Structures are given as C-alpha cells and as structure tokens.
C-alpha cells in the first residue's frame, strides 16, 4: 500500500536518520485459536486450562492464582453457553468455502480483526493470487480493493455471532457488550491501520495494552480514516484497553491479523500480551532517547 522506493532513500540523510533514531518499544501479542467445531467434548475441557496459562515474562505471584482460577471459570462458562443465538450463520460462507479448523499459536505486532474488513481483504487476496498482473503498483492495488469493497456491506452483524471478554483491573475476564449494529471488531496495538489510517481516540504501541473498537460499517470506517486526522470526533471510541481478550465465535467468520486474512470456523480465540521488542523511530530532534523499558502488568482502563 505504501510508497515506492525513492532515490532520496539512498542519501546520507537517511543513514543519519537511522543512526540518530529513538529506541522505542513495540508490544507483541500472542494469538491463540482453538477450533471448537472439530474438538471432542473431552478435548474442549482443556480449553479453560490452556487459556488460563500465564506467560512467564509477566508472572505476578500475588495475583497469578486468583486470575487463573477466574479465567478457568469464565472460559468454562463461555463454552457451555449454547443458546438459540448460536444458530446464527454467515450468508457470505458458501458451500465451496472451507473455514479453517486448524489450531494456531503465534505472535503479531499490529492488529487483529474479525468482520467485514477481513471479508474484503480475503477477496482482494484471492484476486491477487488469481491475477497477479493486476497488482503492479500501490495505486492499482487500491483500485482493486475499492472494487472488492461492496461485499463488506453484506457482512453479518456480530452481536449474536460473537462473545467477547476482556481482563479488568483485577485480571478477571468481564464481558463486553457488543452494539447491535456492529459488523467488525478490531484489536489495535498500533495507531496505524490498513495502510496507515488512524482510527481510534487513544492507544500506544508500548503500554502493554491493546485497544478494542467496534465498527458498524465500511462507510463509517472510511469516514474515520479520511476525516479523523482533522476531526477527532470522527474517530472510533475505544471500548476497552486490556492485556487479554477472549472471543468465542458461533459460526464461520472472516478474520485477519496484520493484513493476512482467512475464514475462521467456530472457535475460541485469545489475544494476550506476550513481550515487548525494541524498534527504531525517527527522532524529531536527531537525538537518541536511550533504552526501552521492560514489560509491565497492564489491565483494562
């Protein structure tokens, strides 16, 4: 999506910018996906235990046991919550579609989303794979993306298809209410989404927190991306800032992480703080700021 390589990037000023860059932190998040549609009842009993495990990088002996027990109880309740709403489907999933039923355990740095933006992105990805000759410049890429965007309008509402829980200040999972018109859920670690767009009212990439926002439709998202930088009221309100998010999907839904889309089958999904890496950021005054701090405990605000 970005700019092409320019000649000025080989000049000494670019080398100097790297040498004098600030050393800042970038949080890394663990994404764990357990497909419930292919697990036996005996296997599902282990999901609460898996989700309650803590990473040794932020172990807190004073609150670890209480938090783990609370997570066990809450996740077990989520697994047992099978009501009429779980019968909701996704009309964008055809007979030829093959939802992922694979176990996944990996890391990401930028964002994770579930909903219409991943639907559009997957269609874009399929077109690029089928006709690579169409994708020869950032401008052409964007034209194809716009061409595929109308499918996002048909994406299903998520309120009755998804449950979402986040850690509160005590490290216990609490349920977030999903607005009725929500068609997309985005977890943001950086304030640069889908080619550099600023979407949310707050957030930092090095605070051990991930921002949760709910999006109603594609037009609202585009308006936020275009007008948001000059009209802050157009940005999305952050519904939660937390170090752990647990999502239960009740039907196949499109997901994407750092721009890589797929169709996810019914699953339990967990996003949790993992570690913090050091990266270089262009310094405004040409001075080096020093070192990055270590990981810390972070909870919902």
mmCIF file of C-alpha atoms in Angstrom:
data_model
loop_
_atom_site.group_PDB
_atom_site.id
_atom_site.type_symbol
_atom_site.label_atom_id
_atom_site.label_comp_id
_atom_site.label_asym_id
_atom_site.label_seq_id
_atom_site.Cartn_x
_atom_site.Cartn_y
_atom_site.Cartn_z
ATOM 1 C CA UNK A 1 0.000 0.000 0.000
ATOM 2 C CA UNK A 2 2.871 2.351 0.782
ATOM 3 C CA UNK A 3 5.144 4.486 -1.358
ATOM 4 C CA UNK A 4 7.669 3.063 -3.765
ATOM 5 C CA UNK A 5 11.393 3.112 -3.105
ATOM 6 C CA UNK A 6 12.683 6.633 -3.810
ATOM 7 C CA UNK A 7 16.194 7.775 -4.784
ATOM 8 C CA UNK A 8 16.468 10.067 -1.767
ATOM 9 C CA UNK A 9 16.328 6.987 0.460
ATOM 10 C CA UNK A 10 19.954 6.242 -0.523
ATOM 11 C CA UNK A 11 21.215 9.648 0.613
ATOM 12 C CA UNK A 12 23.345 10.146 3.707
ATOM 13 C CA UNK A 13 20.442 11.877 5.457
ATOM 14 C CA UNK A 14 18.588 8.560 5.569
ATOM 15 C CA UNK A 15 21.585 6.791 7.082
ATOM 16 C CA UNK A 16 21.914 9.599 9.621
ATOM 17 C CA UNK A 17 18.219 9.286 10.495
ATOM 18 C CA UNK A 18 18.756 5.622 11.342
ATOM 19 C CA UNK A 19 21.865 6.338 13.424
ATOM 20 C CA UNK A 20 20.079 9.071 15.404
ATOM 21 C CA UNK A 21 16.713 7.330 15.670
ATOM 22 C CA UNK A 22 14.999 6.885 19.007
ATOM 23 C CA UNK A 23 14.835 3.428 20.524
ATOM 24 C CA UNK A 24 11.194 2.759 21.449
ATOM 25 C CA UNK A 25 9.108 -0.237 22.408
ATOM 26 C CA UNK A 26 6.661 -2.268 20.333
ATOM 27 C CA UNK A 27 4.376 -4.718 22.138
ATOM 28 C CA UNK A 28 3.966 -8.224 20.758
ATOM 29 C CA UNK A 29 0.726 -10.142 21.222
ATOM 30 C CA UNK A 30 0.076 -13.868 21.351
ATOM 31 C CA UNK A 31 -2.839 -15.103 19.216
ATOM 32 C CA UNK A 32 -4.213 -18.490 20.227
ATOM 33 C CA UNK A 33 -7.024 -20.101 18.207
ATOM 34 C CA UNK A 34 -8.686 -23.342 19.281
ATOM 35 C CA UNK A 35 -11.292 -24.649 16.768
ATOM 36 C CA UNK A 36 -14.295 -25.873 18.751
ATOM 37 C CA UNK A 37 -16.133 -27.402 15.776
ATOM 38 C CA UNK A 38 -13.600 -30.234 15.442
ATOM 39 C CA UNK A 39 -12.836 -30.859 19.115
ATOM 40 C CA UNK A 40 -14.465 -33.628 21.111
ATOM 41 C CA UNK A 41 -16.221 -32.809 24.377
ATOM 42 C CA UNK A 42 -13.277 -34.280 26.295
ATOM 43 C CA UNK A 43 -10.826 -32.081 24.368
ATOM 44 C CA UNK A 44 -12.913 -28.965 24.976
ATOM 45 C CA UNK A 45 -12.487 -29.459 28.716
ATOM 46 C CA UNK A 46 -8.822 -28.492 28.363
ATOM 47 C CA UNK A 47 -9.542 -25.102 26.723
ATOM 48 C CA UNK A 48 -10.094 -23.192 30.024
ATOM 49 C CA UNK A 49 -6.817 -24.589 31.364
ATOM 50 C CA UNK A 50 -4.917 -23.600 28.198
ATOM 51 C CA UNK A 51 -6.353 -20.071 28.217
ATOM 52 C CA UNK A 52 -5.595 -19.588 31.916
ATOM 53 C CA UNK A 53 -1.870 -20.279 31.477
ATOM 54 C CA UNK A 54 0.321 -17.243 32.010
ATOM 55 C CA UNK A 55 3.447 -16.229 30.138
ATOM 56 C CA UNK A 56 6.499 -16.264 32.407
ATOM 57 C CA UNK A 57 7.504 -12.846 31.078
ATOM 58 C CA UNK A 58 4.859 -11.143 33.244
ATOM 59 C CA UNK A 59 4.386 -13.562 36.103
ATOM 60 C CA UNK A 60 2.934 -11.991 39.257
ATOM 61 C CA UNK A 61 2.895 -14.421 42.213
ATOM 62 C CA UNK A 62 0.467 -12.239 44.170
ATOM 63 C CA UNK A 63 -2.348 -12.335 41.639
ATOM 64 C CA UNK A 64 -1.497 -15.281 39.411
ATOM 65 C CA UNK A 65 -3.557 -17.962 41.129
ATOM 66 C CA UNK A 66 -6.684 -15.849 41.568
ATOM 67 C CA UNK A 67 -6.559 -14.637 37.958
ATOM 68 C CA UNK A 68 -6.041 -18.154 36.593
ATOM 69 C CA UNK A 69 -8.956 -19.568 38.584
ATOM 70 C CA UNK A 70 -11.190 -16.724 37.431
ATOM 71 C CA UNK A 71 -10.199 -17.356 33.813
ATOM 72 C CA UNK A 72 -10.871 -21.074 34.169
ATOM 73 C CA UNK A 73 -14.370 -20.398 35.455
ATOM 74 C CA UNK A 74 -15.241 -17.751 32.859
ATOM 75 C CA UNK A 75 -13.974 -19.675 29.827
ATOM 76 C CA UNK A 76 -15.756 -22.817 31.017
ATOM 77 C CA UNK A 77 -18.981 -20.806 31.206
ATOM 78 C CA UNK A 78 -18.424 -19.465 27.676
ATOM 79 C CA UNK A 79 -18.013 -22.984 26.322
ATOM 80 C CA UNK A 80 -21.227 -24.085 27.972
ATOM 81 C CA UNK A 81 -23.231 -21.082 26.761
ATOM 82 C CA UNK A 82 -25.002 -22.651 23.784
ATOM 83 C CA UNK A 83 -28.338 -20.961 23.208
ATOM 84 C CA UNK A 84 -30.590 -20.155 20.265
ATOM 85 C CA UNK A 85 -28.304 -17.312 19.201
ATOM 86 C CA UNK A 86 -25.584 -19.813 18.349
ATOM 87 C CA UNK A 87 -27.711 -20.963 15.394
ATOM 88 C CA UNK A 88 -26.946 -17.727 13.549
ATOM 89 C CA UNK A 89 -24.959 -18.289 10.367
ATOM 90 C CA UNK A 90 -22.994 -16.289 7.819
ATOM 91 C CA UNK A 91 -24.569 -15.881 4.385
ATOM 92 C CA UNK A 92 -21.183 -14.985 2.881
ATOM 93 C CA UNK A 93 -19.942 -18.506 3.585
ATOM 94 C CA UNK A 94 -20.813 -20.690 0.587
ATOM 95 C CA UNK A 95 -20.633 -24.435 0.125
ATOM 96 C CA UNK A 96 -17.284 -24.021 -1.625
ATOM 97 C CA UNK A 97 -15.861 -22.110 1.352
ATOM 98 C CA UNK A 98 -13.637 -24.050 3.699
ATOM 99 C CA UNK A 99 -13.447 -22.465 7.169
ATOM 100 C CA UNK A 100 -10.193 -23.041 8.982
ATOM 101 C CA UNK A 101 -10.358 -25.765 11.631
ATOM 102 C CA UNK A 102 -6.664 -25.660 12.456
ATOM 103 C CA UNK A 103 -5.057 -24.908 15.799
ATOM 104 C CA UNK A 104 -2.963 -21.729 15.748
ATOM 105 C CA UNK A 105 -0.490 -20.277 18.237
ATOM 106 C CA UNK A 106 1.565 -17.306 17.030
ATOM 107 C CA UNK A 107 2.503 -13.655 17.558
ATOM 108 C CA UNK A 108 1.511 -10.363 15.954
ATOM 109 C CA UNK A 109 2.500 -6.718 16.413
ATOM 110 C CA UNK A 110 -0.072 -4.544 14.657
ATOM 111 C CA UNK A 111 -3.723 -5.592 14.783
ATOM 112 C CA UNK A 112 -6.281 -8.388 14.684
ATOM 113 C CA UNK A 113 -9.824 -8.041 13.389
ATOM 114 C CA UNK A 114 -12.943 -10.076 12.818
ATOM 115 C CA UNK A 115 -15.668 -8.992 10.415
ATOM 116 C CA UNK A 116 -16.237 -7.154 7.134
ATOM 117 C CA UNK A 117 -12.728 -5.720 6.694
ATOM 118 C CA UNK A 118 -11.320 -9.261 6.720
ATOM 119 C CA UNK A 119 -14.042 -10.313 4.228
ATOM 120 C CA UNK A 120 -12.969 -7.609 1.768
ATOM 121 C CA UNK A 121 -9.293 -8.343 2.356
ATOM 122 C CA UNK A 122 -9.778 -12.053 1.640
ATOM 123 C CA UNK A 123 -11.488 -11.253 -1.676
ATOM 124 C CA UNK A 124 -8.588 -8.932 -2.510
ATOM 125 C CA UNK A 125 -6.124 -11.691 -1.637
ATOM 126 C CA UNK A 126 -7.927 -14.216 -3.869
ATOM 127 C CA UNK A 127 -7.910 -11.781 -6.792
ATOM 128 C CA UNK A 128 -4.211 -11.050 -6.328
ATOM 129 C CA UNK A 129 -3.423 -14.764 -6.315
ATOM 130 C CA UNK A 130 -5.527 -15.402 -9.421
ATOM 131 C CA UNK A 131 -4.476 -12.297 -11.408
ATOM 132 C CA UNK A 132 -1.086 -11.022 -10.186
ATOM 133 C CA UNK A 133 -0.704 -8.909 -13.333
ATOM 134 C CA UNK A 134 -3.367 -6.525 -11.989
ATOM 135 C CA UNK A 135 -1.257 -5.649 -8.955
ATOM 136 C CA UNK A 136 1.718 -3.692 -10.264
ATOM 137 C CA UNK A 137 1.533 -0.507 -8.162
ATOM 138 C CA UNK A 138 0.099 0.760 -4.870
ATOM 139 C CA UNK A 139 -2.495 2.814 -6.792
ATOM 140 C CA UNK A 140 -3.727 -0.202 -8.772
ATOM 141 C CA UNK A 141 -3.850 -2.225 -5.569
ATOM 142 C CA UNK A 142 -6.149 0.350 -4.008
ATOM 143 C CA UNK A 143 -8.435 0.392 -7.048
ATOM 144 C CA UNK A 144 -8.889 -3.392 -6.773
ATOM 145 C CA UNK A 145 -9.548 -3.065 -3.037
ATOM 146 C CA UNK A 146 -12.270 -0.481 -3.705
ATOM 147 C CA UNK A 147 -13.728 -2.792 -6.361
ATOM 148 C CA UNK A 148 -13.995 -5.616 -3.811
ATOM 149 C CA UNK A 149 -15.334 -3.417 -1.003
ATOM 150 C CA UNK A 150 -19.104 -3.768 -1.710
ATOM 151 C CA UNK A 151 -19.047 -7.327 -0.356
ATOM 152 C CA UNK A 152 -18.340 -5.803 3.049
ATOM 153 C CA UNK A 153 -21.810 -4.238 3.073
ATOM 154 C CA UNK A 154 -23.325 -7.737 3.160
ATOM 155 C CA UNK A 155 -21.246 -8.864 6.129
ATOM 156 C CA UNK A 156 -23.351 -10.139 9.069
ATOM 157 C CA UNK A 157 -23.865 -8.330 12.339
ATOM 158 C CA UNK A 158 -21.732 -9.814 15.096
ATOM 159 C CA UNK A 159 -23.768 -9.266 18.255
ATOM 160 C CA UNK A 160 -25.419 -12.717 18.136
ATOM 161 C CA UNK A 161 -22.498 -14.464 16.486
ATOM 162 C CA UNK A 162 -19.672 -13.489 18.821
ATOM 163 C CA UNK A 163 -18.982 -13.187 22.536
ATOM 164 C CA UNK A 164 -16.066 -11.060 23.715
ATOM 165 C CA UNK A 165 -14.437 -10.841 27.159
ATOM 166 C CA UNK A 166 -11.545 -8.665 28.377
ATOM 167 C CA UNK A 167 -9.432 -8.521 31.526
ATOM 168 C CA UNK A 168 -10.472 -5.949 34.098
ATOM 169 C CA UNK A 169 -8.170 -4.247 36.642
ATOM 170 C CA UNK A 170 -8.206 -7.351 38.840
ATOM 171 C CA UNK A 171 -7.144 -9.643 35.994
ATOM 172 C CA UNK A 172 -10.618 -11.184 35.736
ATOM 173 C CA UNK A 173 -12.473 -11.650 32.464
ATOM 174 C CA UNK A 174 -15.543 -9.445 32.070
ATOM 175 C CA UNK A 175 -17.932 -9.478 29.129
ATOM 176 C CA UNK A 176 -18.102 -6.535 26.733
ATOM 177 C CA UNK A 177 -21.495 -5.683 25.298
ATOM 178 C CA UNK A 178 -21.383 -5.640 21.503
ATOM 179 C CA UNK A 179 -23.520 -2.868 19.942
ATOM 180 C CA UNK A 180 -26.433 -4.088 17.850
ATOM 181 C CA UNK A 181 -25.105 -2.755 14.510
ATOM 182 C CA UNK A 182 -21.512 -4.000 14.896
ATOM 183 C CA UNK A 183 -20.118 -5.740 11.826
ATOM 184 C CA UNK A 184 -16.440 -5.574 12.703
ATOM 185 C CA UNK A 185 -14.311 -5.922 15.845
ATOM 186 C CA UNK A 186 -10.761 -4.589 15.741
ATOM 187 C CA UNK A 187 -7.986 -5.075 18.299
ATOM 188 C CA UNK A 188 -5.384 -2.349 17.751
ATOM 189 C CA UNK A 189 -1.829 -2.362 19.070
ATOM 190 C CA UNK A 190 -0.577 0.459 16.827
ATOM 191 C CA UNK A 191 -2.313 3.645 15.704
ATOM 192 C CA UNK A 192 -1.788 2.840 12.038
ATOM 193 C CA UNK A 193 -4.400 0.581 10.457
ATOM 194 C CA UNK A 194 -4.711 -0.770 6.893
ATOM 195 C CA UNK A 195 -2.074 1.357 5.195
ATOM 196 C CA UNK A 196 -1.513 3.964 7.901
ATOM 197 C CA UNK A 197 -5.054 5.041 8.850
ATOM 198 C CA UNK A 198 -5.668 6.471 12.314
ATOM 199 C CA UNK A 199 -8.924 5.032 13.678
ATOM 200 C CA UNK A 200 -9.111 5.252 17.478
ATOM 201 C CA UNK A 201 -9.288 8.022 20.063
ATOM 202 C CA UNK A 202 -6.380 6.677 22.126
ATOM 203 C CA UNK A 203 -3.733 3.998 22.292
ATOM 204 C CA UNK A 204 0.002 3.361 22.368
ATOM 205 C CA UNK A 205 2.172 0.602 20.931
ATOM 206 C CA UNK A 206 4.308 0.213 24.066
ATOM 207 C CA UNK A 207 1.930 0.276 27.043
ATOM 208 C CA UNK A 208 1.126 -3.443 27.309
ATOM 209 C CA UNK A 209 -2.496 -2.718 26.344
ATOM 210 C CA UNK A 210 -4.487 -3.467 23.230
ATOM 211 C CA UNK A 211 -7.426 -1.278 22.190
ATOM 212 C CA UNK A 212 -10.829 -2.808 21.362
ATOM 213 C CA UNK A 213 -13.105 -0.938 18.960
ATOM 214 C CA UNK A 214 -16.445 -1.847 17.364
ATOM 215 C CA UNK A 215 -17.220 -0.773 13.787
ATOM 216 C CA UNK A 216 -20.711 -0.650 12.281
ATOM 217 C CA UNK A 217 -19.982 -0.480 8.538
ATOM 218 C CA UNK A 218 -17.402 0.209 5.848
ATOM 219 C CA UNK A 219 -18.579 3.766 5.155
ATOM 220 C CA UNK A 220 -18.134 4.683 8.815
ATOM 221 C CA UNK A 221 -14.616 3.232 8.777
ATOM 222 C CA UNK A 222 -13.649 5.154 5.631
ATOM 223 C CA UNK A 223 -15.036 8.369 7.106
ATOM 224 C CA UNK A 224 -12.970 7.872 10.243
ATOM 225 C CA UNK A 225 -9.813 7.194 8.223
ATOM 226 C CA UNK A 226 -10.278 10.233 5.960
ATOM 227 C CA UNK A 227 -11.690 12.827 8.361
ATOM 228 C CA UNK A 228 -10.339 11.533 11.683
ATOM 229 C CA UNK A 229 -6.897 13.235 11.480
ATOM 230 C CA UNK A 230 -8.530 16.694 11.342
ATOM 231 C CA UNK A 231 -11.850 15.969 13.092
ATOM 232 C CA UNK A 232 -11.173 13.873 16.233
ATOM 233 C CA UNK A 233 -14.908 13.328 16.765
ATOM 234 C CA UNK A 234 -14.895 11.076 13.696
ATOM 235 C CA UNK A 235 -12.520 8.607 15.350
ATOM 236 C CA UNK A 236 -13.835 5.440 16.990
ATOM 237 C CA UNK A 237 -14.219 5.339 20.748
ATOM 238 C CA UNK A 238 -12.063 2.728 22.432
ATOM 239 C CA UNK A 239 -14.395 0.338 24.277
ATOM 240 C CA UNK A 240 -11.597 -1.276 26.301
ATOM 241 C CA UNK A 241 -7.854 -1.194 26.859
ATOM 242 C CA UNK A 242 -6.668 -4.511 28.202
ATOM 243 C CA UNK A 243 -3.895 -7.098 28.244
ATOM 244 C CA UNK A 244 -6.164 -10.038 27.373
ATOM 245 C CA UNK A 245 -9.129 -10.584 25.048
ATOM 246 C CA UNK A 246 -11.093 -13.830 24.711
ATOM 247 C CA UNK A 247 -13.511 -14.236 21.791
ATOM 248 C CA UNK A 248 -15.966 -17.038 21.100
ATOM 249 C CA UNK A 249 -17.259 -17.321 17.532
ATOM 250 C CA UNK A 250 -20.533 -19.170 16.962
ATOM 251 C CA UNK A 251 -20.301 -19.552 13.178
ATOM 252 C CA UNK A 252 -17.651 -19.235 10.438
ATOM 253 C CA UNK A 253 -16.410 -15.635 10.230
ATOM 254 C CA UNK A 254 -13.646 -13.834 8.358
ATOM 255 C CA UNK A 255 -10.577 -12.818 10.362
ATOM 256 C CA UNK A 256 -7.267 -11.134 9.602
ATOM 257 C CA UNK A 257 -4.057 -10.490 11.506
ATOM 258 C CA UNK A 258 -1.551 -7.872 10.299
ATOM 259 C CA UNK A 259 -3.148 -7.941 6.834
ATOM 260 C CA UNK A 260 -3.299 -11.733 6.388
ATOM 261 C CA UNK A 261 -6.973 -12.873 6.009
ATOM 262 C CA UNK A 262 -8.714 -16.231 6.362
ATOM 263 C CA UNK A 263 -12.145 -17.738 7.016
ATOM 264 C CA UNK A 264 -12.261 -18.999 10.595
ATOM 265 C CA UNK A 265 -14.629 -21.742 11.700
ATOM 266 C CA UNK A 266 -16.257 -21.829 15.125
ATOM 267 C CA UNK A 267 -13.500 -21.266 17.652
ATOM 268 C CA UNK A 268 -12.255 -19.906 20.944
ATOM 269 C CA UNK A 269 -9.755 -17.100 20.285
ATOM 270 C CA UNK A 270 -7.435 -15.486 22.818
ATOM 271 C CA UNK A 271 -5.195 -12.446 22.369
ATOM 272 C CA UNK A 272 -2.822 -11.774 25.269
ATOM 273 C CA UNK A 273 0.224 -9.610 25.950
ATOM 274 C CA UNK A 274 3.434 -11.514 25.231
ATOM 275 C CA UNK A 275 6.616 -9.420 25.115
ATOM 276 C CA UNK A 276 7.970 -6.036 24.033
ATOM 277 C CA UNK A 277 10.570 -5.524 21.319
ATOM 278 C CA UNK A 278 12.832 -2.547 20.689
ATOM 279 C CA UNK A 279 12.424 -0.740 17.361
ATOM 280 C CA UNK A 280 13.796 2.456 15.802
ATOM 281 C CA UNK A 281 11.630 5.559 15.413
ATOM 282 C CA UNK A 282 12.667 8.690 13.547
ATOM 283 C CA UNK A 283 13.791 11.279 16.065
ATOM 284 C CA UNK A 284 12.279 14.738 15.786
ATOM 285 C CA UNK A 285 15.426 16.427 17.131
ATOM 286 C CA UNK A 286 18.067 13.995 15.882
ATOM 287 C CA UNK A 287 18.934 12.809 19.384
ATOM 288 C CA UNK A 288 18.854 9.228 20.661
ATOM 289 C CA UNK A 289 16.497 8.775 23.586
ATOM 290 C CA UNK A 290 18.175 5.795 25.263
ATOM 291 C CA UNK A 291 16.707 2.398 26.035
ATOM 292 C CA UNK A 292 13.281 0.825 26.163
ATOM 293 C CA UNK A 293 11.628 -0.273 29.375
ATOM 294 C CA UNK A 294 10.722 -3.878 30.147
ATOM 295 C CA UNK A 295 7.284 -5.462 30.147
ATOM 296 C CA UNK A 296 4.822 -4.465 32.842
ATOM 297 C CA UNK A 297 1.406 -5.542 34.030
ATOM 298 C CA UNK A 298 -1.415 -3.935 32.085
ATOM 299 C CA UNK A 299 -5.179 -4.086 32.578
ATOM 300 C CA UNK A 300 -8.372 -2.642 31.217
ATOM 301 C CA UNK A 301 -8.756 1.060 31.885
#
